[in-house]
PDB file of C-alpha atoms in Angstrom:
ATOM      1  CA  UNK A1136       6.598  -8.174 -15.898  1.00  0.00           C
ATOM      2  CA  UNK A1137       4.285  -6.333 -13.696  1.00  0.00           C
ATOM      3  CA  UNK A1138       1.828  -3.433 -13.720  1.00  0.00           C
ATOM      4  CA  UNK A1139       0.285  -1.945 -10.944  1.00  0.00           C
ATOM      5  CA  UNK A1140      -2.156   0.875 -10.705  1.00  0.00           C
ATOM      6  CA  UNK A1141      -3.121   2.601  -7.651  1.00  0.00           C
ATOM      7  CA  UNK A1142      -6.073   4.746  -7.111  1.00  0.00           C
ATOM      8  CA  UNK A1143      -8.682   5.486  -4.054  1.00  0.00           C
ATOM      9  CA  UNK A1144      -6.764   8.741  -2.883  1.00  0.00           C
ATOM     10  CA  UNK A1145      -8.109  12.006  -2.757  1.00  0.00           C
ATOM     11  CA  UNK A1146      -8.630  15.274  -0.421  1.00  0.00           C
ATOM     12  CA  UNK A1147      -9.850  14.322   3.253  1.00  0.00           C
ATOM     13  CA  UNK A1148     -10.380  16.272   6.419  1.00  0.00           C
ATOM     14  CA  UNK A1149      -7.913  14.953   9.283  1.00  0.00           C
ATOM     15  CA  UNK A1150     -10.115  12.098  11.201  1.00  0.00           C
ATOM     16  CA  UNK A1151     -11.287  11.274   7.969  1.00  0.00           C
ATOM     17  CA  UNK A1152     -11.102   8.115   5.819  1.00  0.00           C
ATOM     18  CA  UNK A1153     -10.137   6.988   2.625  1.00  0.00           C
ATOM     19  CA  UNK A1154      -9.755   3.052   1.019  1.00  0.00           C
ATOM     20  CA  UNK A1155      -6.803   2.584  -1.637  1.00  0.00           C
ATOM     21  CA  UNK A1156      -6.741   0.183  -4.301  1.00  0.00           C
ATOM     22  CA  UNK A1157      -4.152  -1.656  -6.546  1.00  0.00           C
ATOM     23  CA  UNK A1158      -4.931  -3.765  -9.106  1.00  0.00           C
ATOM     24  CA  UNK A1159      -2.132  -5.793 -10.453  1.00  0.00           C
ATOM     25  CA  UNK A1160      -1.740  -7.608 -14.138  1.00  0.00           C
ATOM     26  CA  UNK A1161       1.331  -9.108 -15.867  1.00  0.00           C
ATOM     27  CA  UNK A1162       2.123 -12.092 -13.655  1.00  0.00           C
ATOM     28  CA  UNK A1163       0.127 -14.066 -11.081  1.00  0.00           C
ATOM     29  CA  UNK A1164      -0.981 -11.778  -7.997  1.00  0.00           C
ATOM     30  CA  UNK A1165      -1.793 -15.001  -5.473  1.00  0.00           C
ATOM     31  CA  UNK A1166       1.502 -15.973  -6.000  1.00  0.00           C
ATOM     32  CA  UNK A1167       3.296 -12.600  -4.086  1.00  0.00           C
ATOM     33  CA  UNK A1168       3.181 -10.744  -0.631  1.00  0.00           C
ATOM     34  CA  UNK A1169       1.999  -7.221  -1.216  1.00  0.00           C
ATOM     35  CA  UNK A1170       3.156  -4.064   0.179  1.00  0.00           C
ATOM     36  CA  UNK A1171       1.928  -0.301   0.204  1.00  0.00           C
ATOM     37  CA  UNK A1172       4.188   2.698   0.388  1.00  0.00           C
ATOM     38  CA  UNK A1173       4.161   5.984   0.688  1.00  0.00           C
ATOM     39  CA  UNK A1174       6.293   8.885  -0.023  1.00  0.00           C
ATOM     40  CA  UNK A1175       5.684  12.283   0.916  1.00  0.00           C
ATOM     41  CA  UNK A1176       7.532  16.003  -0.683  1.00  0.00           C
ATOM     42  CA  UNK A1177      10.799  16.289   0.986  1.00  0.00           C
ATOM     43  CA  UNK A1178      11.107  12.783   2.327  1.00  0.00           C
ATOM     44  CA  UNK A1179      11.440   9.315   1.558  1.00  0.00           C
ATOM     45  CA  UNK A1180       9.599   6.892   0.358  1.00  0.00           C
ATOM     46  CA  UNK A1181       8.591   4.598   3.676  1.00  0.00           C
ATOM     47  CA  UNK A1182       6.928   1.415   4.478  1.00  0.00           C
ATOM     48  CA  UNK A1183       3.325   1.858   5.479  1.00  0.00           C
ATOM     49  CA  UNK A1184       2.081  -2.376   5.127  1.00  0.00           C
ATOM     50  CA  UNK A1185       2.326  -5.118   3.547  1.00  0.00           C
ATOM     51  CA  UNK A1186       0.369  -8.605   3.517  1.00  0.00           C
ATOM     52  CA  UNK A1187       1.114 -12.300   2.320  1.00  0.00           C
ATOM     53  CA  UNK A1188      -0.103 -14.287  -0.378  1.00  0.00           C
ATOM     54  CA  UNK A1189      -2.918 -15.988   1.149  1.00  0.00           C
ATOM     55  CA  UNK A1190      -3.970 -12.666   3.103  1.00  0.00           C
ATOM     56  CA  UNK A1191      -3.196 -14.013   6.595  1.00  0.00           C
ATOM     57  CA  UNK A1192      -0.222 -12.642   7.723  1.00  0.00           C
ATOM     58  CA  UNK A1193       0.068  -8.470   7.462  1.00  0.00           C
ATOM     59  CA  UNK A1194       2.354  -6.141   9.036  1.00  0.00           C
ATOM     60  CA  UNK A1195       2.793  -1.946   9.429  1.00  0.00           C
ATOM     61  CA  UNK A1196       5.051   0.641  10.528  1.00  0.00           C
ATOM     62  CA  UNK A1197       3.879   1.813  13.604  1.00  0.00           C
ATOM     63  CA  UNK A1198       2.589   4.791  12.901  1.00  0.00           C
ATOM     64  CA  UNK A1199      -0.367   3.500  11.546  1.00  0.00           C
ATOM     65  CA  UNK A1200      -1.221   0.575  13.429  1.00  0.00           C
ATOM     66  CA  UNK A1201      -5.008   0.546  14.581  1.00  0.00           C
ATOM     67  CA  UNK A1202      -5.558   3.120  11.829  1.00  0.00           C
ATOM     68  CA  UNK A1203      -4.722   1.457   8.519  1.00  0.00           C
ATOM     69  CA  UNK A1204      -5.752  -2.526   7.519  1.00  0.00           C
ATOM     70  CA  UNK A1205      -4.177  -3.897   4.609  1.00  0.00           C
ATOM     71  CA  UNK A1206      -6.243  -6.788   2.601  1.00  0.00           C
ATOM     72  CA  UNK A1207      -6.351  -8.624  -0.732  1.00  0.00           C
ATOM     73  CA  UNK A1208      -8.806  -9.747  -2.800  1.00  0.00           C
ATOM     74  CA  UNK A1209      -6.359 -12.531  -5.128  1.00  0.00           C
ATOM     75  CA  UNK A1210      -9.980 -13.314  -7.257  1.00  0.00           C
ATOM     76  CA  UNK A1211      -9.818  -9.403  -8.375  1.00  0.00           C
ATOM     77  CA  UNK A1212      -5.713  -9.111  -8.370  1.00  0.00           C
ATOM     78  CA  UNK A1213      -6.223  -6.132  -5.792  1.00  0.00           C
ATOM     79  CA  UNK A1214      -4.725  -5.426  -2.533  1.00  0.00           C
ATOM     80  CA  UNK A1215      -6.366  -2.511  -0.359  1.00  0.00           C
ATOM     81  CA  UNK A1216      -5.396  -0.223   2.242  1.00  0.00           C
ATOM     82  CA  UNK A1217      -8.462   1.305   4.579  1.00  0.00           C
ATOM     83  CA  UNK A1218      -7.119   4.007   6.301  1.00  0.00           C
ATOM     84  CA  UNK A1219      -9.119   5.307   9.421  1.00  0.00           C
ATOM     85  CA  UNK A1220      -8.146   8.708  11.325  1.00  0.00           C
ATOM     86  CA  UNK A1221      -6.539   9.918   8.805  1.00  0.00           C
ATOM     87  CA  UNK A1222      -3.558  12.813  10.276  1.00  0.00           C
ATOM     88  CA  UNK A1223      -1.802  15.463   8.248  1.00  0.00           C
ATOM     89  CA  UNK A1224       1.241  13.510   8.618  1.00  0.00           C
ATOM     90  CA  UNK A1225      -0.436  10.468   6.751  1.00  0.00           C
ATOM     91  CA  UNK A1226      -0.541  13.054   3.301  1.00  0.00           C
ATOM     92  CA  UNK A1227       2.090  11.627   0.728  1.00  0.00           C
ATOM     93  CA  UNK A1228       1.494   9.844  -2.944  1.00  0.00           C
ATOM     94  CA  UNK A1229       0.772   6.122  -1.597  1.00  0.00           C
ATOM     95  CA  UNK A1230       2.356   3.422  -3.877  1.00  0.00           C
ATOM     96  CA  UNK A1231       2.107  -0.654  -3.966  1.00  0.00           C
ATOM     97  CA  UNK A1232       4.391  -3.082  -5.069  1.00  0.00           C
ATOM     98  CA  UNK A1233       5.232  -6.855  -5.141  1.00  0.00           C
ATOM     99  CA  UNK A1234       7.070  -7.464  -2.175  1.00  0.00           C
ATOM    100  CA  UNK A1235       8.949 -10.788  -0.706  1.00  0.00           C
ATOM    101  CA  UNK A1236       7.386 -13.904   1.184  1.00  0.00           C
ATOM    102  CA  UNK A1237      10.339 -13.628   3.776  1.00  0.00           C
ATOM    103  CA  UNK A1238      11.035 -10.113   4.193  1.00  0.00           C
ATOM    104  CA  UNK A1239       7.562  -8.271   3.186  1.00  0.00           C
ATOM    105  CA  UNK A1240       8.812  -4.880   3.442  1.00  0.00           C
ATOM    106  CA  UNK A1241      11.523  -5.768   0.615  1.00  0.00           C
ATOM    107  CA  UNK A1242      10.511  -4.562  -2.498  1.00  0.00           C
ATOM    108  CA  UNK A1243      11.131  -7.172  -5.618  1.00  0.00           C
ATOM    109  CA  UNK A1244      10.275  -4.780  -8.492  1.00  0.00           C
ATOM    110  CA  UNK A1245      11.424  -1.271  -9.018  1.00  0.00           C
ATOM    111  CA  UNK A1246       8.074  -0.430 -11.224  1.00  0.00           C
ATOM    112  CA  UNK A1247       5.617   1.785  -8.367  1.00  0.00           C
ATOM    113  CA  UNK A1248       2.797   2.831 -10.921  1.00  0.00           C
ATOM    114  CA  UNK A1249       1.866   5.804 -11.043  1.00  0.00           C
ATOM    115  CA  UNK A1250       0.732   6.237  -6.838  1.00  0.00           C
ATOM    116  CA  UNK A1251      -2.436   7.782  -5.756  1.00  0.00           C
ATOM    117  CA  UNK A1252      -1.940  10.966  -3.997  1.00  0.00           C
ATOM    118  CA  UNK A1253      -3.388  11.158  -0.084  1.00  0.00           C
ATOM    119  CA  UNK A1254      -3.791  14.705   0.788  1.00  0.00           C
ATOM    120  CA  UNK A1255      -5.132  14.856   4.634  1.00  0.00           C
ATOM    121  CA  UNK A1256      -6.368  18.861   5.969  1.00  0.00           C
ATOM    122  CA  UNK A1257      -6.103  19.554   9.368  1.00  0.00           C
TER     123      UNK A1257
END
């Protein structure tokens, strides 16, 4: 019912930056909050942001507030994640997924793509 592919991540020196992208097909993408998360080896898998429907409303585990900014483009059926001053800690495969209107970090489908791997070098 849904298909979501996530790419944009890649090797970056800490203080770097890097922009994610999913693109979403199999249902109607304006009609669903978003969310990004991100699991890293050993640990897992945690909240990083998610944002509504219409785009106006986004929220993050604080960890990466002032670095990361969630957005969505509902025309191209992508959501994006810019991250900014990028740390070691931030390395982990980074995942999106259709998440609820009321509770945005709840996930509503168990199907996480494939994930695009985040690898930050100190």
């Amino acid at each position: 019912q849904v298909h979501l592919v996530e790419s944009g991540g890649g090797l970056v020196q800490a203080g770097g930056s890097l922009r994610l992208s999913c693109t979403a097909s199999g249902r109607t993408f304006s009609d669903y909050a978003m969310g990004w998360f991100r699991q890293a080896p050993g640990k897992e898998r945690e909240f990083v942001a998610a944002i509504n429907w219409s785009g106006d409303d986004a929220e993050y585990t604080e960890s990466v507030k002032g670095r990361f900014t969630i957005s969505r483009d509902n025309a191209k059926k992508t959501v994006y994640l810019e991250m900014n001053s990028l740390k070691p800690e931030d390395t982990a495969i980074y995942y999106c997924a259709v998440t609820g209107g009321a509770d945005m970090k709840y996930v509503l489908y168990n199907d996480w793509g494939q994930g695009t791997q985040v690898t930050v070098s100190s």
